Short mmCIF file of C-alpha atoms in Angstrom, two decimals:
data_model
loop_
_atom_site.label_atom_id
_atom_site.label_comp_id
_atom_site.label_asym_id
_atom_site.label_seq_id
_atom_site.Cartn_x
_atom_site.Cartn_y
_atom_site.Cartn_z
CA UNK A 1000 33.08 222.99 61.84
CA UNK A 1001 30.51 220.63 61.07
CA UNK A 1002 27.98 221.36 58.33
CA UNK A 1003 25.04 218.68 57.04
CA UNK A 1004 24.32 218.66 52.84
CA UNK A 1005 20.56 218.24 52.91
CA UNK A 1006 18.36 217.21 49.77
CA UNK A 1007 14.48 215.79 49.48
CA UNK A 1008 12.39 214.34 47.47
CA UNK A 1009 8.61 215.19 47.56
CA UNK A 1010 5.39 214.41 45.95
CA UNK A 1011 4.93 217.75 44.47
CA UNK A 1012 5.99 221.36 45.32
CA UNK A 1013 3.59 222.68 47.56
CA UNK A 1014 3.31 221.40 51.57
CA UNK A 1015 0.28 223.30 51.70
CA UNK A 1016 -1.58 221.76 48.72
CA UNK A 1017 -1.03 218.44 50.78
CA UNK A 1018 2.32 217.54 49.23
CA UNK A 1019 4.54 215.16 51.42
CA UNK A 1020 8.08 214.46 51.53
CA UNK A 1021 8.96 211.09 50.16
CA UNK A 1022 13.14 210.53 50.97
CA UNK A 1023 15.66 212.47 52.84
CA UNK A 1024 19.25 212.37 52.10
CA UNK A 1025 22.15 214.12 54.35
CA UNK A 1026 25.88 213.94 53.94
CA UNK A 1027 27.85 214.82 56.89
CA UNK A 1028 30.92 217.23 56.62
CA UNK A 1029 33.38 218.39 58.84
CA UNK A 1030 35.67 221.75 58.30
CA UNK A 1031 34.34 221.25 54.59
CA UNK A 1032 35.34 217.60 53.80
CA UNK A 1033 32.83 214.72 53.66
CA UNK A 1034 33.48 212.24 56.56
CA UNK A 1035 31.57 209.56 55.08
CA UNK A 1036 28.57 209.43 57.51
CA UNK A 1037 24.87 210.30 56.33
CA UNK A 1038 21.94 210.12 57.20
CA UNK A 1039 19.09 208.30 54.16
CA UNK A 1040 15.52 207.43 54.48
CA UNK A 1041 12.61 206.90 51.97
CA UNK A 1042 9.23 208.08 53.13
CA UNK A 1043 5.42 206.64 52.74
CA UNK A 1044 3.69 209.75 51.81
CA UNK A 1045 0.15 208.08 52.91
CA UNK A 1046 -1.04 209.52 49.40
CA UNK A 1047 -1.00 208.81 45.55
CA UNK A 1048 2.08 209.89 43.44
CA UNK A 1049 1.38 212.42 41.12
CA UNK A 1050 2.99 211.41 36.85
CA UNK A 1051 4.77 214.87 37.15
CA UNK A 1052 6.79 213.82 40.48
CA UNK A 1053 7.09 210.12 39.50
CA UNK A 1054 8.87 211.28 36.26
CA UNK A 1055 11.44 213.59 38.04
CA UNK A 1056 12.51 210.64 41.30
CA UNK A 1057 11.02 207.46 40.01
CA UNK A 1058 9.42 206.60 43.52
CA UNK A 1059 6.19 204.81 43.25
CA UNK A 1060 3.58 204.82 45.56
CA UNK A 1061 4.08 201.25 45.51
CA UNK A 1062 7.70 201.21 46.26
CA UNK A 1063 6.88 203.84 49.06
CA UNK A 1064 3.76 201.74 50.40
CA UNK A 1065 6.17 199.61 53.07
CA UNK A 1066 8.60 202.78 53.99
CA UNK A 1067 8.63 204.18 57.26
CA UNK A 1068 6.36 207.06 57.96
CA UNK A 1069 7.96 210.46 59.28
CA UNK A 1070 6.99 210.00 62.81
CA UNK A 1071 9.26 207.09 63.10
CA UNK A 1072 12.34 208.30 61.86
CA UNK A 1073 11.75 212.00 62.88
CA UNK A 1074 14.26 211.52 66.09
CA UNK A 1075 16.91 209.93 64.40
CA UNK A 1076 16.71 212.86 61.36
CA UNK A 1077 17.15 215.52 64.10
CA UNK A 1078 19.81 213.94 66.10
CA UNK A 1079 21.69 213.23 62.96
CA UNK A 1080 21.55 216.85 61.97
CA UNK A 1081 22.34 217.94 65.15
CA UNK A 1082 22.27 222.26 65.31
CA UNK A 1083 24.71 222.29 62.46
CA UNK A 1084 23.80 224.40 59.43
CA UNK A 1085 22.25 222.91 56.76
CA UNK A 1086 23.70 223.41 53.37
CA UNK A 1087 20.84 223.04 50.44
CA UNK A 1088 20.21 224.24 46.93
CA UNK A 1089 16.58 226.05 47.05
CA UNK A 1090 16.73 225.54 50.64
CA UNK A 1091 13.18 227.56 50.86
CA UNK A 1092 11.60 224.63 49.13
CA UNK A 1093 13.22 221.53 51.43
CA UNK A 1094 13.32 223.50 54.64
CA UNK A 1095 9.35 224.10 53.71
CA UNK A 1096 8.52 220.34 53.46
CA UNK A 1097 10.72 219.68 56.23
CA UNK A 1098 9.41 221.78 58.89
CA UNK A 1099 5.47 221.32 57.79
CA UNK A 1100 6.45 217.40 58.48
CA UNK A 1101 8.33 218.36 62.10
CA UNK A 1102 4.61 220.22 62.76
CA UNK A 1103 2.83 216.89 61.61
CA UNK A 1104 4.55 215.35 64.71
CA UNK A 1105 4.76 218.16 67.20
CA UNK A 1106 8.57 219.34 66.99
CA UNK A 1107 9.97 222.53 66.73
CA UNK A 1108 10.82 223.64 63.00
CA UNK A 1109 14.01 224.43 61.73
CA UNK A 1110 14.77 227.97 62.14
CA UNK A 1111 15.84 229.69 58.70
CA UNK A 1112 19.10 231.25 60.14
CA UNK A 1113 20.47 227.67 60.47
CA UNK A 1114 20.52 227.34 56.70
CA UNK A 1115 23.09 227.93 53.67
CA UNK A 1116 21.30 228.03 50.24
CA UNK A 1117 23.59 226.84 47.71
CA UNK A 1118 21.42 228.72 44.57
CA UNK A 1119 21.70 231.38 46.71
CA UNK A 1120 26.05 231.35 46.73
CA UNK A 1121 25.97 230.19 42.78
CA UNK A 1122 23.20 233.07 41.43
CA UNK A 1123 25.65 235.66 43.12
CA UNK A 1124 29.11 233.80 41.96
CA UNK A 1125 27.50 233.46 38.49
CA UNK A 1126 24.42 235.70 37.89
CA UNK A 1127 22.81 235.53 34.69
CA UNK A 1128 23.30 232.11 33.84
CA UNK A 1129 21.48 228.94 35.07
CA UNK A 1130 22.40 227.66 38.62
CA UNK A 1131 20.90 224.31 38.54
CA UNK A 1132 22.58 221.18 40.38
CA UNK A 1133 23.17 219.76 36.78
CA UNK A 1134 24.71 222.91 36.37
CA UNK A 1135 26.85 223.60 38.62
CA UNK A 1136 28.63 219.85 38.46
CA UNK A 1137 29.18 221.04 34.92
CA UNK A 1138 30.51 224.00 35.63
CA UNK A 1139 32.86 222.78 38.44
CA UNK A 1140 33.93 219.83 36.25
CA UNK A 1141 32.06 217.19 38.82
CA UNK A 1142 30.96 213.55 37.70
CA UNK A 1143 26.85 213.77 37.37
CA UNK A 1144 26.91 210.65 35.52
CA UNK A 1145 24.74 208.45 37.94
CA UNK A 1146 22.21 211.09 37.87
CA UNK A 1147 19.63 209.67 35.56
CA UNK A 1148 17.27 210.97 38.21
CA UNK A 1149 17.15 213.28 41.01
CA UNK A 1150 17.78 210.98 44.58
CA UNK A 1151 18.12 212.69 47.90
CA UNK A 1152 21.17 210.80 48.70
CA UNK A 1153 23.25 211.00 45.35
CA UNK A 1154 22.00 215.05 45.24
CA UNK A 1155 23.14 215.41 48.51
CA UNK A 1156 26.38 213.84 47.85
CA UNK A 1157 26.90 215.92 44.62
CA UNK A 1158 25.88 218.99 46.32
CA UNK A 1159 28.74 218.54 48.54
CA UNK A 1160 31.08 219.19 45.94
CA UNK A 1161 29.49 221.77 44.47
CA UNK A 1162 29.05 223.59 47.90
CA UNK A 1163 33.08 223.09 48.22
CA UNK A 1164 33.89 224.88 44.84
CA UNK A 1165 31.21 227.23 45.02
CA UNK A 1166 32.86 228.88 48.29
CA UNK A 1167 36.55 228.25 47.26
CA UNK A 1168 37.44 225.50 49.66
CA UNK A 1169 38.79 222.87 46.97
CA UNK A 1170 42.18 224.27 47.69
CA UNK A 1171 41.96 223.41 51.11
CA UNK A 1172 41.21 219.70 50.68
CA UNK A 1173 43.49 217.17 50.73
CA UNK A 1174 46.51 216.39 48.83
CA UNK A 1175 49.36 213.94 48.49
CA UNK A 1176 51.88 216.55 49.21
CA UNK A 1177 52.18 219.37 51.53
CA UNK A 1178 53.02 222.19 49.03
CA UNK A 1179 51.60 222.22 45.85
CA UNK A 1180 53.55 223.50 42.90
CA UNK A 1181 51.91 225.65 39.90
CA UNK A 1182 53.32 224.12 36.17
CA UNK A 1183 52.70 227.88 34.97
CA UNK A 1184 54.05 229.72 37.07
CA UNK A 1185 56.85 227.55 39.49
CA UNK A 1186 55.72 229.09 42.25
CA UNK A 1187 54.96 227.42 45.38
CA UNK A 1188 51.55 227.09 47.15
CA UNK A 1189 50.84 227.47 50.97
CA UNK A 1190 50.26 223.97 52.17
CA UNK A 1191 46.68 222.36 52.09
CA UNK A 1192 44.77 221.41 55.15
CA UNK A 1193 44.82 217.81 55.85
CA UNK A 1194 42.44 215.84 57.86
CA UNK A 1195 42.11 216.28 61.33
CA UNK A 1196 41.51 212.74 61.97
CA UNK A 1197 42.71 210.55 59.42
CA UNK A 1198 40.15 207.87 57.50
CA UNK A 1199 41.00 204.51 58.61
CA UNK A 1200 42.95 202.58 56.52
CA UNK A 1201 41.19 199.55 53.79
CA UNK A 1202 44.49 197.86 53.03
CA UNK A 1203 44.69 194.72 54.61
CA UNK A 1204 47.98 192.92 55.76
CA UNK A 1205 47.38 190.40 53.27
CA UNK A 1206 47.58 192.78 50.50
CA UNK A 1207 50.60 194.35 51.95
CA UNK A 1208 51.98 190.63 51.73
CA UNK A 1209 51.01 190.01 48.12
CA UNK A 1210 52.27 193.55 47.20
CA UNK A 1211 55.98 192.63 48.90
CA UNK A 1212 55.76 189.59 46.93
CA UNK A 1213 55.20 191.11 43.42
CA UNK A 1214 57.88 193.60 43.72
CA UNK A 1215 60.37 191.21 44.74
CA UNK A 1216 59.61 189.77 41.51
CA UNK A 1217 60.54 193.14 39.48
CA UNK A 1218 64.44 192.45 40.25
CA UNK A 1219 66.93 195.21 40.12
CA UNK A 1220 65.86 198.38 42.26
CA UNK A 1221 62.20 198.99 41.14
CA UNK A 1222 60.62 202.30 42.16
CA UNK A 1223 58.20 200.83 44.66
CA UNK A 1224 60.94 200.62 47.22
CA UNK A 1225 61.73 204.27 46.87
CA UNK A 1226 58.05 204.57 48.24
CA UNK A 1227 58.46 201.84 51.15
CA UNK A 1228 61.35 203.65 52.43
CA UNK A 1229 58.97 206.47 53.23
CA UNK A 1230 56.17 204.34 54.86
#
C-alpha cells in the first residue's frame, strides 16, 4: 500500500485572510516503510512574511523571492502524490492551504476522505496529554534533534516515524533476523515483514576488497569469516 507523509509551511494560518503556502515536503511510503523518494519544493508566496511565521520556519521573503510559484510545480505535486492517502498531523490546516492553492490554478481539490490525520490517531492513543510533533518523537523515543525549526521536509520525514508507532507498525519493519527473541520472556516472535523489493546495495567492490584485505590481517579464525560464510 502506498501512503504519502505530507507537511507545509505557510505564511500564516488562515488561506482566507490571504495566507499562502511557502514549502511542501512529502515522503513516500510503501506498506508502511519509507522508500526513500519525496517530493520538496519551496514556494514564492507573492506577499510579505509576517515576524510571527518567519520565527516558527525561518523563510524570508527574500529567500522565497526566486522560488517557483505554485502554478509551476502544481503538476509535478499531484503526480507525485498520486491518489494515495495522505498522512498529516492537523491535516485540516495543510489540506486547507493546499486545496485553496489547487483553486488558484484551476484543479480539483483534494477530497477529505483521502486523508489520515496523525493528531487525530495520537489525541485518541493518548488523550489528555499534548500531541504535538515534538511530542510525539518524544514519546516514541525518535531523534528531533535537527529540528531547530519546523521544515516541510524534515517534519515530513519525522512524521513518518511517528505515523509508524502511532498505529503499531514498528514491529513489522525490518530486522536483521527473521524471528525476534524477547530477553524477558524467551519467547519467540512471529517473523517481521521484510521489504518487498530490497534497497539497492552502497557497498562498492572496492570496499569489499579492502575489507578482505583487513581481515586477512587479523590471523587465526576471526569472526568476520563466520559472517562471509553466510553471504
Amino acid at each position: 500500500m502506498r501512503e504519502i507523509v505530507l507537511d507545509t509551511e505557510t505564511t500564516g494560518l488562515d488561506p482566507l485572510r490571504g495566507d499562502r503556502l511557502v514549502e511542501i515536503g512529502c515522503v513516500e511510503m510503501i506498506n508502511r516503510m519509507p522508500t526513500g523518494q519525496t517530493f520538496h519544493v519551496y514556494l514564492n508566496p507573492e506577499r510579505d512574511m509576517p515576524q510571527e511565521a518567519f520565527a516558527v520556519h525561518g523563510l524570508s521573503s527574500e529567500f522565497l523571492a526566486d522560488k517557483p510559484l505554485f502554478a509551476a510545480v502544481a503538476d509535478d505535486f499531484l503526480t507525485f502524490i498520486g491518489d494515495a492517502p495522505l498522512v498529516i498531523h492537523n491535516a485540516s490546516f495543510d489540506i486547507g492551504f493546499i486545496n485553496a492553492e489547487l483553486t488558484k490554478v484551476s484543479r480539483a481539490a483534494i477530497p477529505r476522505d483521502r486523508l489520515v490525520d496523525t493528531l487525530t490517531l495520537a489525541r485518541r492513543k493518548h488523550p489528555g496529554v499534548s500531541n504535538r510533533l515534538d511530542d510525539l518523537c518524544s514519546r516514541y523515543a525518535i531523534d528531533n534533534s535537527r529540528r531547530t525549526k519546523h521544515g516541510a521536509l524534515l517534519d515530513a520525514e519525522l512524521l513518518a516515524e511517528v505515523y509508524i508507532d502511532l498505529i503499531g507498525a514498528r514491529q513489522s519493519q525490518l530486522i536483521l533476523s527473521e524471528t525476534r527473541q524477547s530477553f524477558s520472556t524467551g519467547q519467540t516472535d512471529a517473523p517481521r515483514r521484510q521489504r518487498e523489493v530490497p534497497l539497492a546495495p552502497r557497498i562498492t567492490e572496492a570496499d569489499v576488497a579492502a575489507h578482505t584485505a583487513f581481515v586477512a590481517t587479523l590471523g587465526g579464525t576471526p569472526v568476520w569469516n563466520e559472517f562471509s560464510k553466510e553471504t
